[in-house]
PDB file of C-alpha atoms and ligand atoms in Angstrom:
ATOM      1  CA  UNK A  93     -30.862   4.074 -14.678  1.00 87.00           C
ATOM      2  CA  UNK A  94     -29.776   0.566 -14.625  1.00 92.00           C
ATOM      3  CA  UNK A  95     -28.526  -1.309 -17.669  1.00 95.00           C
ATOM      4  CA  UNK A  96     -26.993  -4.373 -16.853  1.00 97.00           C
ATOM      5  CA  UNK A  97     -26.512  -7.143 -14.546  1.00 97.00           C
ATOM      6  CA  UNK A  98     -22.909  -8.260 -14.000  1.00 98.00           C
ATOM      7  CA  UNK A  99     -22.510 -11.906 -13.041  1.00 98.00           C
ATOM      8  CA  UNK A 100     -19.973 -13.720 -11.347  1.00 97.00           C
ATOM      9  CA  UNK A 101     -20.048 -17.488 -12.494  1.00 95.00           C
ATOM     10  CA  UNK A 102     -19.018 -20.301  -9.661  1.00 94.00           C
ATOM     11  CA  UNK A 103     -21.703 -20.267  -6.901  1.00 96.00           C
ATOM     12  CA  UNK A 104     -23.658 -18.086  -9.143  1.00 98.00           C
ATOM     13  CA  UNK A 105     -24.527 -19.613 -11.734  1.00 97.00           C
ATOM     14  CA  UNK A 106     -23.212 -23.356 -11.689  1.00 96.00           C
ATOM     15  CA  UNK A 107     -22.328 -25.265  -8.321  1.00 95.00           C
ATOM     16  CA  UNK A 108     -19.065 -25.699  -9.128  1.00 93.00           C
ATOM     17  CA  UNK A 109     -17.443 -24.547  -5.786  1.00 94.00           C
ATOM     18  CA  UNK A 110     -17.780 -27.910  -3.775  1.00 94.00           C
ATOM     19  CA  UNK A 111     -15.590 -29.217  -6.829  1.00 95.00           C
ATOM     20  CA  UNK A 112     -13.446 -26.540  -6.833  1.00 95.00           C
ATOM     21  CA  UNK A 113     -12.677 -26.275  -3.056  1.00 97.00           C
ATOM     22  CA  UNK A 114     -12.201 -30.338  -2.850  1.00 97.00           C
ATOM     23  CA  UNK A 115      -9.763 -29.771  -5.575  1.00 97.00           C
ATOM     24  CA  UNK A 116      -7.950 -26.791  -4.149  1.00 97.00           C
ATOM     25  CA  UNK A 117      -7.409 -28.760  -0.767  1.00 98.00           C
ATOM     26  CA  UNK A 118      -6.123 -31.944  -1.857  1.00 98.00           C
ATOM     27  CA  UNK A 119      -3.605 -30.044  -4.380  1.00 98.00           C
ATOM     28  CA  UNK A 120      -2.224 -27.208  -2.459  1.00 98.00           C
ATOM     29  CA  UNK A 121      -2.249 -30.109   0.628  1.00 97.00           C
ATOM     30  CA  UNK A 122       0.330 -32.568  -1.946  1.00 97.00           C
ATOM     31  CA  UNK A 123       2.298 -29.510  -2.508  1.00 96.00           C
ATOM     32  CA  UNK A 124       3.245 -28.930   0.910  1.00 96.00           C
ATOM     33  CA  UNK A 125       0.669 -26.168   1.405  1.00 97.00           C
ATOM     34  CA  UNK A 126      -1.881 -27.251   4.137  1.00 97.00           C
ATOM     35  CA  UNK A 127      -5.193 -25.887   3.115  1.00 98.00           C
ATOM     36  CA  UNK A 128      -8.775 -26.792   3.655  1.00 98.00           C
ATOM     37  CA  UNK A 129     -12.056 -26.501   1.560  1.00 97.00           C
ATOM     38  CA  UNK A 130     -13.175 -23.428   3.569  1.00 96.00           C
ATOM     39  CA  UNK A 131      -9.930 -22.113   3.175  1.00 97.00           C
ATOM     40  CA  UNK A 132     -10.740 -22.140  -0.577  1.00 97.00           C
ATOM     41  CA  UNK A 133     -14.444 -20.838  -0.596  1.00 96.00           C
ATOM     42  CA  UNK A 134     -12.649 -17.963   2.004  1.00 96.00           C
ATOM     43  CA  UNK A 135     -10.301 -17.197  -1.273  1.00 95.00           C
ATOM     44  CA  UNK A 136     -12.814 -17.675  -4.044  1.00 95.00           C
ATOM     45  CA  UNK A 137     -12.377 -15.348  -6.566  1.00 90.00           C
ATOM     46  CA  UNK A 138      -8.609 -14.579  -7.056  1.00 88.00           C
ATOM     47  CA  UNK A 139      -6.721 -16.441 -10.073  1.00 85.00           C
ATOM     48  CA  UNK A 140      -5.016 -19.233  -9.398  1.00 87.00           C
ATOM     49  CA  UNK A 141      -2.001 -17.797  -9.400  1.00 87.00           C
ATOM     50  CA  UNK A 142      -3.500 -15.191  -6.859  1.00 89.00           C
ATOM     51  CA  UNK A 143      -4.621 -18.244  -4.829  1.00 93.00           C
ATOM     52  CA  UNK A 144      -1.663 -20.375  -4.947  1.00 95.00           C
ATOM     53  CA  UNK A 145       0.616 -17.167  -4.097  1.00 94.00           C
ATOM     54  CA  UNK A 146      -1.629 -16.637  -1.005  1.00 95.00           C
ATOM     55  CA  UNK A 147      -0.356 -19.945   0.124  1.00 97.00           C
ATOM     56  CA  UNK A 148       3.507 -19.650  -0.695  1.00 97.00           C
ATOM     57  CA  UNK A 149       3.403 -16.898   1.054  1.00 97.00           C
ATOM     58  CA  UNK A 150       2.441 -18.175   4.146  1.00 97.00           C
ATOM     59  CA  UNK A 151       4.411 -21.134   3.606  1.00 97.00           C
ATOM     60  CA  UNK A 152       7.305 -20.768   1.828  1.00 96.00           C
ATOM     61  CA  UNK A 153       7.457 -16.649   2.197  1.00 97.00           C
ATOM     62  CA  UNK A 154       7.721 -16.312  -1.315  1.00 95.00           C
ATOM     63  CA  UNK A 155       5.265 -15.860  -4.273  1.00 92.00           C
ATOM     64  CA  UNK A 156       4.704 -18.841  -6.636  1.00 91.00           C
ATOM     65  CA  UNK A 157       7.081 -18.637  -9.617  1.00 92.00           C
ATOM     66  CA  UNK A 158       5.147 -18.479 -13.031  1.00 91.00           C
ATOM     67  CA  UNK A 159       6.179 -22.411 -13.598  1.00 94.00           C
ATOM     68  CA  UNK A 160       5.221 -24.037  -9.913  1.00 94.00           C
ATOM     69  CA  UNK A 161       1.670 -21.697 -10.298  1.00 93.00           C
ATOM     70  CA  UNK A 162       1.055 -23.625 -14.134  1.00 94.00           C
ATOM     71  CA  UNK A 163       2.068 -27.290 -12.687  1.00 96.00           C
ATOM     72  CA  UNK A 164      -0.199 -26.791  -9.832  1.00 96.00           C
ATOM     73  CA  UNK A 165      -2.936 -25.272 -11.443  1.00 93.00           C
ATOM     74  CA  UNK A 166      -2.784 -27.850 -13.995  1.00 94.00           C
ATOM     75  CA  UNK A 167      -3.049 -30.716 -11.190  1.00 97.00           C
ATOM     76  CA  UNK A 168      -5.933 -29.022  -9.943  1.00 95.00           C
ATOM     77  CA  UNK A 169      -7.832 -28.714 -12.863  1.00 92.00           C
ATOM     78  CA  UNK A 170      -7.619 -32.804 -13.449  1.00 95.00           C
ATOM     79  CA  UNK A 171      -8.496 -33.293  -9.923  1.00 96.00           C
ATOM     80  CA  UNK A 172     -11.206 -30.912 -10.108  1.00 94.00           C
ATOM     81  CA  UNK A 173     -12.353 -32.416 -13.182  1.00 92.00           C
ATOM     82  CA  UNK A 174     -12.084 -36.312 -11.747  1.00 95.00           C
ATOM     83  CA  UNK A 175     -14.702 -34.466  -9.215  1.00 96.00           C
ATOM     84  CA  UNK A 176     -16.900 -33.471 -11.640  1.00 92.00           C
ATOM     85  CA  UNK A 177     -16.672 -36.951 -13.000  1.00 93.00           C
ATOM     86  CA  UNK A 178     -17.533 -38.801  -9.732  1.00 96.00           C
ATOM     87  CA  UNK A 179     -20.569 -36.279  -8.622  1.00 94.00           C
ATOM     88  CA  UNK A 180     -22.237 -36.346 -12.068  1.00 89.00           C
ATOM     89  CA  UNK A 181     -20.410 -35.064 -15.115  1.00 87.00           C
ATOM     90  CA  UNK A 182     -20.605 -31.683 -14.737  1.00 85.00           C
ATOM     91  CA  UNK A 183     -21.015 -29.227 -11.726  1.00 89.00           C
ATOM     92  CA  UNK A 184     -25.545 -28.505 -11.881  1.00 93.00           C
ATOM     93  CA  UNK A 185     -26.579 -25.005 -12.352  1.00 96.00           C
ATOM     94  CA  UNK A 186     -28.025 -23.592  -8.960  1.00 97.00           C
ATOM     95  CA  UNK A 187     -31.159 -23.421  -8.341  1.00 98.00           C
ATOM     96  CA  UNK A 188     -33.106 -19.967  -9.460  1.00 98.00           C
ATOM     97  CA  UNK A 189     -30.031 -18.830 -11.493  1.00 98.00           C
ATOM     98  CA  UNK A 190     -31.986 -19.706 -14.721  1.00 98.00           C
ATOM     99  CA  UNK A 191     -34.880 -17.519 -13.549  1.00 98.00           C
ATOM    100  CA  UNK A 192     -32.893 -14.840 -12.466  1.00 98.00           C
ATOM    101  CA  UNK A 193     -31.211 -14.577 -15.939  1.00 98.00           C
ATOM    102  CA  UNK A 194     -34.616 -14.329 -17.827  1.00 97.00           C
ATOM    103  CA  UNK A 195     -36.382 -11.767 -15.429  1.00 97.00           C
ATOM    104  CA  UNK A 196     -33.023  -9.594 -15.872  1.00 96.00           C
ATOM    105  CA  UNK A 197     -33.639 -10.126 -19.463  1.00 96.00           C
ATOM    106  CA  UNK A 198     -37.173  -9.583 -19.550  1.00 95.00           C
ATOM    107  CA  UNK A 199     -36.552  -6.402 -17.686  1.00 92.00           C
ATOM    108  CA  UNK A 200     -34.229  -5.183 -21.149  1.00 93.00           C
ATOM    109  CA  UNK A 201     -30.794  -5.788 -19.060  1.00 95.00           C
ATOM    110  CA  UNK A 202     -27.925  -6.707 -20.562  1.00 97.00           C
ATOM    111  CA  UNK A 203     -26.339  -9.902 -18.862  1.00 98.00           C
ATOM    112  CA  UNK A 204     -22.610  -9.534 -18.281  1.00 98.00           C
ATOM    113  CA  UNK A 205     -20.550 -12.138 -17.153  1.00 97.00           C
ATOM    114  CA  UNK A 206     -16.837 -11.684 -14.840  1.00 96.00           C
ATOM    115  CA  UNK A 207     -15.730 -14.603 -14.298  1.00 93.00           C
ATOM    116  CA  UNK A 208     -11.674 -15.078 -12.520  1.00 84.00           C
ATOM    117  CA  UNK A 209     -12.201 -18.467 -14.130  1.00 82.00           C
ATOM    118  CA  UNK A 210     -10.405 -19.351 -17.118  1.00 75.00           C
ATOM    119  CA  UNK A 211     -11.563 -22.826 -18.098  1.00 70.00           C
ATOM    120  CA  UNK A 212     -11.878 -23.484 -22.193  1.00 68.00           C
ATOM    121  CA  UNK A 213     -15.177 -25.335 -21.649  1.00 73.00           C
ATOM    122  CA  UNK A 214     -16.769 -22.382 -20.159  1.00 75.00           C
ATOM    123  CA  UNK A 215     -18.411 -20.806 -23.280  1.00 75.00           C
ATOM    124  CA  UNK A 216     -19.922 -23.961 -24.135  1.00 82.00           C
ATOM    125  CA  UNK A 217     -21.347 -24.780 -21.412  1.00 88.00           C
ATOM    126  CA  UNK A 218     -22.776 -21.012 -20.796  1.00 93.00           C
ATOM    127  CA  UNK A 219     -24.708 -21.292 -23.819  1.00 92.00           C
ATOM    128  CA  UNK A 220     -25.681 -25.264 -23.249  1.00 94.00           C
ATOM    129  CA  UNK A 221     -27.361 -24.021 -19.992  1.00 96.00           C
ATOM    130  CA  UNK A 222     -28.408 -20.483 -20.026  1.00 97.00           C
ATOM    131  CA  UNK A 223     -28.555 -20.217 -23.664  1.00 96.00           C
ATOM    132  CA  UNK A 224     -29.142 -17.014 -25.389  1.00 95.00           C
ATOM    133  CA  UNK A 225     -27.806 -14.838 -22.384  1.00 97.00           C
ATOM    134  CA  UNK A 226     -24.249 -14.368 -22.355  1.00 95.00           C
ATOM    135  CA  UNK A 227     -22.570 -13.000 -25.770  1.00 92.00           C
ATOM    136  CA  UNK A 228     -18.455 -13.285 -25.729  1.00 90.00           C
ATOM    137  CA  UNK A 229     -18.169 -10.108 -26.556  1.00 93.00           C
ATOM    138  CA  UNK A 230     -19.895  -9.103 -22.717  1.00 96.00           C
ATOM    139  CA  UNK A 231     -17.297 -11.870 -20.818  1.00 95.00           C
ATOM    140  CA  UNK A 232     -14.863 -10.927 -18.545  1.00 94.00           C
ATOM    141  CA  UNK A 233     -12.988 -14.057 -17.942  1.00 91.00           C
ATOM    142  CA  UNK A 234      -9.159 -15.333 -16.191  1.00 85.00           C
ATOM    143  CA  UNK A 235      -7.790 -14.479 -18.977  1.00 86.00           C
ATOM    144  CA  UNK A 236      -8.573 -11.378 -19.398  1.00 91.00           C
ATOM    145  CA  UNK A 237      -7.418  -9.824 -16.205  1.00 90.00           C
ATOM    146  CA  UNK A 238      -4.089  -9.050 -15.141  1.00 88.00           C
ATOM    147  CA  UNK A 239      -4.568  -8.720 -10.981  1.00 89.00           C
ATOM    148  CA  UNK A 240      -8.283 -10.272 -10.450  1.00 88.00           C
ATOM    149  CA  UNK A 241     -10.717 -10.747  -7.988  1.00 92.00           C
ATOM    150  CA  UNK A 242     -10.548  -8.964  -5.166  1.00 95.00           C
ATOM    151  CA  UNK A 243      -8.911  -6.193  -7.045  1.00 96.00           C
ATOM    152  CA  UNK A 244     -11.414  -3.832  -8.760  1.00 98.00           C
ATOM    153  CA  UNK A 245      -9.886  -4.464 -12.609  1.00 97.00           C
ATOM    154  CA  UNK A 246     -12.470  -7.414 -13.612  1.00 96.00           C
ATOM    155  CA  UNK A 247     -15.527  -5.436 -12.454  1.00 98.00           C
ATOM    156  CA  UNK A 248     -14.553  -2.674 -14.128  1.00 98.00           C
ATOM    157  CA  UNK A 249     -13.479  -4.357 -17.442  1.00 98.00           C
ATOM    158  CA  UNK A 250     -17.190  -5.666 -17.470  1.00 98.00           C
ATOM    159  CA  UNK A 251     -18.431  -2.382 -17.187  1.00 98.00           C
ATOM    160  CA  UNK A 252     -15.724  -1.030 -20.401  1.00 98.00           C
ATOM    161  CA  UNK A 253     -17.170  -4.251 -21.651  1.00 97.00           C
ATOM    162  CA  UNK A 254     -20.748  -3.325 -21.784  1.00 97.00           C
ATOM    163  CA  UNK A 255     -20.232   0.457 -22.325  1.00 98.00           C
ATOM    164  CA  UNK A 256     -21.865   1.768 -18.812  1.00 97.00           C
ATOM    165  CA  UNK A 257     -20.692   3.436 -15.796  1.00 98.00           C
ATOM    166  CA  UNK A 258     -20.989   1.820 -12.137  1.00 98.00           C
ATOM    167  CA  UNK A 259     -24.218   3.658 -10.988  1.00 95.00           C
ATOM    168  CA  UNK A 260     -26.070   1.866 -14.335  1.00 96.00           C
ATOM    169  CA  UNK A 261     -24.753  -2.037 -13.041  1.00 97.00           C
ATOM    170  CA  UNK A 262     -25.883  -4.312 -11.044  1.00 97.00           C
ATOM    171  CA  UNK A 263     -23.561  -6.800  -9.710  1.00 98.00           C
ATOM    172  CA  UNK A 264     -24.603 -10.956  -8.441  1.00 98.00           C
ATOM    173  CA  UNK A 265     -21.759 -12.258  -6.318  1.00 98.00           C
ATOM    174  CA  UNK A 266     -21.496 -15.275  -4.022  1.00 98.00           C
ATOM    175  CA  UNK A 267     -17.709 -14.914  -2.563  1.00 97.00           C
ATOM    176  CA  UNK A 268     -16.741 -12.171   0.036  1.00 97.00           C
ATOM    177  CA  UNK A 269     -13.824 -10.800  -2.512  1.00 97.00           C
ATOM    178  CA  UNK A 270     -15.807 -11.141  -4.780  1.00 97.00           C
ATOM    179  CA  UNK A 271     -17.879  -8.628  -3.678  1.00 98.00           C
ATOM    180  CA  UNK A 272     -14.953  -6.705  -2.257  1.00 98.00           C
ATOM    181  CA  UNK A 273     -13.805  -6.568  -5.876  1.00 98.00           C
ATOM    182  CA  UNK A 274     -17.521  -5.131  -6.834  1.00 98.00           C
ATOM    183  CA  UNK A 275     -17.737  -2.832  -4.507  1.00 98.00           C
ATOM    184  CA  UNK A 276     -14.267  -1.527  -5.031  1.00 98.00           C
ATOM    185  CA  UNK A 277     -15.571  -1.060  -8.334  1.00 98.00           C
ATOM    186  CA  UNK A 278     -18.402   1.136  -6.952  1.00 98.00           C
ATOM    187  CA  UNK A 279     -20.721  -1.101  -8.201  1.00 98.00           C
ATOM    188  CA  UNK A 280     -24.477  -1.707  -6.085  1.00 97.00           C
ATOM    189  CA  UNK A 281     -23.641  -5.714  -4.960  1.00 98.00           C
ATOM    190  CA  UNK A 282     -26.485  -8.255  -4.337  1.00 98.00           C
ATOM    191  CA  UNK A 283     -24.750 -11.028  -1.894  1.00 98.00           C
ATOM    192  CA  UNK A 284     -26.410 -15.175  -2.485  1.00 98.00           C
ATOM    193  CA  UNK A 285     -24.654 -16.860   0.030  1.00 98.00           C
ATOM    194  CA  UNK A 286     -24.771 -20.518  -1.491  1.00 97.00           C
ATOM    195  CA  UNK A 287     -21.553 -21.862  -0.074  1.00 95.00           C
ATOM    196  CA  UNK A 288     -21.192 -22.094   3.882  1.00 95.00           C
ATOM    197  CA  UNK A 289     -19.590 -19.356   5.025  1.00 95.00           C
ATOM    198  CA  UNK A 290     -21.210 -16.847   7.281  1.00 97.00           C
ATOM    199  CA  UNK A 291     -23.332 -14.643   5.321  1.00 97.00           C
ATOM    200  CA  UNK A 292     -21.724 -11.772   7.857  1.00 97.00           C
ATOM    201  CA  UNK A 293     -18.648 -11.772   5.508  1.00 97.00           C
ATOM    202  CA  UNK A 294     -20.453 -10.411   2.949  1.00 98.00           C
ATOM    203  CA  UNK A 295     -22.475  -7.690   4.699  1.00 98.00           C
ATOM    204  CA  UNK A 296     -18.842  -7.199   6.198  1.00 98.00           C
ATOM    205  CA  UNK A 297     -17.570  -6.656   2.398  1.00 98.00           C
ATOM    206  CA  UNK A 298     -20.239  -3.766   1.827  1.00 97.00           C
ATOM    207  CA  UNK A 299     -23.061  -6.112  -0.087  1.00 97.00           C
ATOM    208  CA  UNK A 300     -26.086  -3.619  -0.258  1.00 95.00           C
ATOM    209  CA  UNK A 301     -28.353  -6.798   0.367  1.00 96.00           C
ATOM    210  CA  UNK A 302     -27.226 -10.750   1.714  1.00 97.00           C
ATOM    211  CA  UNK A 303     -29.474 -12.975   0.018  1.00 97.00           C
ATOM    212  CA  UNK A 304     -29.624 -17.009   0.621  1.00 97.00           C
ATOM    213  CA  UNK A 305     -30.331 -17.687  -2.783  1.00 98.00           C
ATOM    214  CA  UNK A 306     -30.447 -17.029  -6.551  1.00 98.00           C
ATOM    215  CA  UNK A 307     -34.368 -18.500  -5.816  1.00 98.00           C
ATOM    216  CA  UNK A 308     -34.473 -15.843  -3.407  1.00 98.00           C
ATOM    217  CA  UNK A 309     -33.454 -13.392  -5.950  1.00 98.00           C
ATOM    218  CA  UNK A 310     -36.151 -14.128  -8.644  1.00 98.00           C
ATOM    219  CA  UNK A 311     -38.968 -14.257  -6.351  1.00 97.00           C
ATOM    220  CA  UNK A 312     -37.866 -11.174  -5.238  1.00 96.00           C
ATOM    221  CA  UNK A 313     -36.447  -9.304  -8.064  1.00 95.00           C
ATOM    222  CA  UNK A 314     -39.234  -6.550  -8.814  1.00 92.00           C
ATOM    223  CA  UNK A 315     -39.376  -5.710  -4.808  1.00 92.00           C
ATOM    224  CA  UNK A 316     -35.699  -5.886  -4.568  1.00 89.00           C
ATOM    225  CA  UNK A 317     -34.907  -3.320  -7.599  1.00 87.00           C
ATOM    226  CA  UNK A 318     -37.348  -0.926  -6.036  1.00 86.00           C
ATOM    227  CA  UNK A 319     -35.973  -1.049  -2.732  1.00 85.00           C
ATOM    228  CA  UNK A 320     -32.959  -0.448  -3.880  1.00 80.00           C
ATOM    229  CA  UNK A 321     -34.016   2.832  -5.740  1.00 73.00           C
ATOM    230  CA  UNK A 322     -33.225   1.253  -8.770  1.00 71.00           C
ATOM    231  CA  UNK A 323     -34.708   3.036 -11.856  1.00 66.00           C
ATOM    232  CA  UNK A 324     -35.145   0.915 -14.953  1.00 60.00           C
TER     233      UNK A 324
HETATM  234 MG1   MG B 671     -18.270 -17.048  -7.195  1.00 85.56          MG
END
């Protein structure tokens, strides 16, 4: 019987990761660690810390330490926010998400959010856009996780969260370890591939369905729950 919807946030619900990726580049590149926007879409999901280690790693064969992660991370929030800035204000929702939210609703489903983002602006802006939907109290966010995406641990904090096992959730994920993370949790995944990466990487992850779009997903939603053998 399902119960709840768990949804990730960037490329979810807001189109944030241009932003984000533009940011990650140019940062980690000033830093002496050579990285490109698909490099960060390929890594969406982990902390910062998680993604900055990545890099150190490959670079300087050591982890970040706690104080080069906060100065970088710090950088790349101003340069991700002089992005926002320059395209608008504020990264748009995408396109469907809004619908998505109210069929789940309609449909009795909690709405959980698990987010590896830790921005202070975020609960605002949740409620400014999809209000009504997501309570604190269901929000998995950065800082609540110790390890994060693709590790299992946010998943299944959303699930502790919401007070259901895996076989009642749903999961929404755009990012390959993102989904990795979902499944590991042993959660049913529904892939929207709204970045540009080949939507192989996350039937490759174990997504039970690749979808284009969150439109996709609320046109479909009825026919999608059912072929998934989905009781509700
Ligand atoms: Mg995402």
């Amino acid at each position: 019987m399902l119960s709840a919807v768990l949804f990730d946030m960037d490329g979810v619900l807001f189109d944030s990761m241009p932003g984000h990726a533009y940011a990650w580049a140019k940062v980690m590149t000033e830093y002496g660690l050579p990285m490109t926007p698909t490099d960060a879409f390929e890594n969406e999901g982990r902390t910062g810390i998680g993604t900055i280690s990545i890099f150190t790693q490959r670079y300087w064969g050591r982890d970040a330490t706690e104080e080069e992660a906060r100065e970088l991370y710090e950088r790349k929030t101003v340069v991700f926010n002089e992005y926002q800035a320059a395209h608008g204000g504020e990264a748009p929702e995408i396109p469907g998400a809004a619908a998505v939210l109210d069929k789940v609703r309609d449909h009795g489903l909690l709405r959980v959010l698990v987010t590896g983002s830790a921005q202070q602006s975020l609960l605002s802006r949740l409620e400014r856009h999809y209000p009504g939907h997501f309570r604190p109290k269901l929000m998995v966010t950065g800082d609540d996780v110790r390890y994060g995406k693709p590790n299992p641990e946010p998943y299944l904090m959303g699930l502790k969260k919401a007070g259901i096992t895996a076989d009642e959730a749903l999961v929404v994920e755009n990012a390959p370890l993102g989904v990795r993370a979902a499944v590991a949790a042993g959660i049913r995944t529904i892939a929207v591939n709204t970045g540009p990466l080949d939507p192989q990487l996350l039937a490759d992850e174990g997504a039970a369905l690749v979808l284009p779009s969150m439109t996709a997903l609320a046109e479909g939603w009825e026919d999608i729950v059912r072929s998934m053998d989905i009781k509700q």
